[in-house]
Coordinates of C-alpha atoms in Angstrom, one line a residue:
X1 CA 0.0 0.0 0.0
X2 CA 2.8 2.8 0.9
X3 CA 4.6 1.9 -2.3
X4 CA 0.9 2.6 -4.4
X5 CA 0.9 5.7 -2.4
X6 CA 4.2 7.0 -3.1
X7 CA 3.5 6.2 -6.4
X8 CA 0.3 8.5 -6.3
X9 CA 2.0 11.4 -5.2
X10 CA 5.1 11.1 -7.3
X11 CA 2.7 11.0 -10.2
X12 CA 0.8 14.6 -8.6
X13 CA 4.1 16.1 -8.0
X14 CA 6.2 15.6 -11.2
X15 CA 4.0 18.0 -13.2
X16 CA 4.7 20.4 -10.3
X17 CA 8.0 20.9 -10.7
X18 CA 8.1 20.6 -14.3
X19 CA 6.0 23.4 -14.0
X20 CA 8.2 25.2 -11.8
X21 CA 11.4 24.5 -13.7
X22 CA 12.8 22.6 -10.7
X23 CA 14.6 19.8 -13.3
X24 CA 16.5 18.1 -10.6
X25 CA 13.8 18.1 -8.1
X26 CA 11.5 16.5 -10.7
X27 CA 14.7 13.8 -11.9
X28 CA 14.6 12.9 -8.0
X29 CA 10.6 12.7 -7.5
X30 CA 10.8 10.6 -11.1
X31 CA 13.8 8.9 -10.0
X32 CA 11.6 7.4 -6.9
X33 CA 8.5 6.9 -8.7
X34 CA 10.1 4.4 -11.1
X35 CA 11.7 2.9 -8.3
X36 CA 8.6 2.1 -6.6
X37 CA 6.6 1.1 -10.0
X38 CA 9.4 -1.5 -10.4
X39 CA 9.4 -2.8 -6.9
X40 CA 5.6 -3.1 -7.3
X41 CA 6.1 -5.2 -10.4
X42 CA 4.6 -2.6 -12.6
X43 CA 7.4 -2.4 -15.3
X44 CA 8.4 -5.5 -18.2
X45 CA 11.8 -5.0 -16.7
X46 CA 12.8 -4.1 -13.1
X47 CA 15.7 -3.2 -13.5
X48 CA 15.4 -1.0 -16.0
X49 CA 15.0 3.3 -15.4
X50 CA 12.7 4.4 -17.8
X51 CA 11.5 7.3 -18.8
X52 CA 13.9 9.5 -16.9
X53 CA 16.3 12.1 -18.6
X54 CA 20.0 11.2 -17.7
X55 CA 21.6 13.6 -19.6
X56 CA 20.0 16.4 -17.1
X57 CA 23.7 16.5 -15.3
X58 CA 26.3 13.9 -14.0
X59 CA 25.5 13.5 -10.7
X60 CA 22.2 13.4 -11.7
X61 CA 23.2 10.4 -14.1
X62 CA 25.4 9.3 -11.3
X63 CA 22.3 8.6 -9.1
X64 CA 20.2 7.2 -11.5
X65 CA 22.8 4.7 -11.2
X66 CA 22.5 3.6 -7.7
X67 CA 18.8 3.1 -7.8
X68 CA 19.7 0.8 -11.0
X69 CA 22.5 -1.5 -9.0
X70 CA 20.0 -1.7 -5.8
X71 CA 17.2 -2.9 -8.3
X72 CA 19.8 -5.3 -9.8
X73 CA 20.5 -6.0 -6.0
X74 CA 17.2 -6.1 -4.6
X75 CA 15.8 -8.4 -7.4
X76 CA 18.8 -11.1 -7.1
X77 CA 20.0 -10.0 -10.7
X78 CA 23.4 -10.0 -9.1
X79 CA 25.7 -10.6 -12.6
X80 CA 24.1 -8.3 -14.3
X81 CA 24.5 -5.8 -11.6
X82 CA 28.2 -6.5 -11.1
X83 CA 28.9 -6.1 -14.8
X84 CA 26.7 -2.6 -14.9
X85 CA 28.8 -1.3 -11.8
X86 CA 31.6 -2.3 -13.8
X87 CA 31.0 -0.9 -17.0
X88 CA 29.5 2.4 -15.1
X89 CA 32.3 2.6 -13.4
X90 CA 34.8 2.8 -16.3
X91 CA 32.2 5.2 -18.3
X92 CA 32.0 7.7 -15.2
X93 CA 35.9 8.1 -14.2
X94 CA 36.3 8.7 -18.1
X95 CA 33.9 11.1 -18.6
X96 CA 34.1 13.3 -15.6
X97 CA 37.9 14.1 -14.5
X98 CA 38.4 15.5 -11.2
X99 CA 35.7 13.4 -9.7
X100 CA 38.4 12.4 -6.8
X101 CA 39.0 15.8 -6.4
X102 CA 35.5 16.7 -5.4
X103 CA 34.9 18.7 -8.3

């Protein structure tokens, strides 16, 4: 029931920011919402994050990422998981230098 409900209000609250221009609020709220339709079952492929703009920035991406290796986690797809943290891993040290740094 609390996941239906999150669901709910993610849905009511995406349009909200959208409206308000508040991108990486709305990445977050949609970021969540998928989340929970993929826990419920709701999606062909849990493991999957659809629908949700990755390109908004890096560390936006970055997090996207971590909701995709605790589905991978969460629904014992643990190969899979290992070889996207892997290949994730390799992508994002690449693409983003100074990341150690902070920056």
């Amino acid at each position: 029931k609390e996941l239906n409900d999150l669901e709910a209000n993610v849905q009511s609250y995406k349009p909200q920011m959208a409206a308000l221009k508040y991108d990486k609020f709305g990445f977050f709220i949609g970021l969540v919402g998928q989340a929970a339709l993929n826990l419920m079952g709701r999606t062909e492929h849990t493991t999957m994050i659809d629908g949700i703009d990755e390109n908004l920035n890096r560390q936006l991406w970055h997090q996207a990422q971590f909701v995709k290796r605790f589905l991978f986690a969460h629904f014992g797809e643990y190969k899979a998981g290992a070889q996207n943290s892997i290949k994730v891993g390799n992508e994002w040290l690449k693409s983003y230098p100074g990341v150690y740094f902070g920056y």
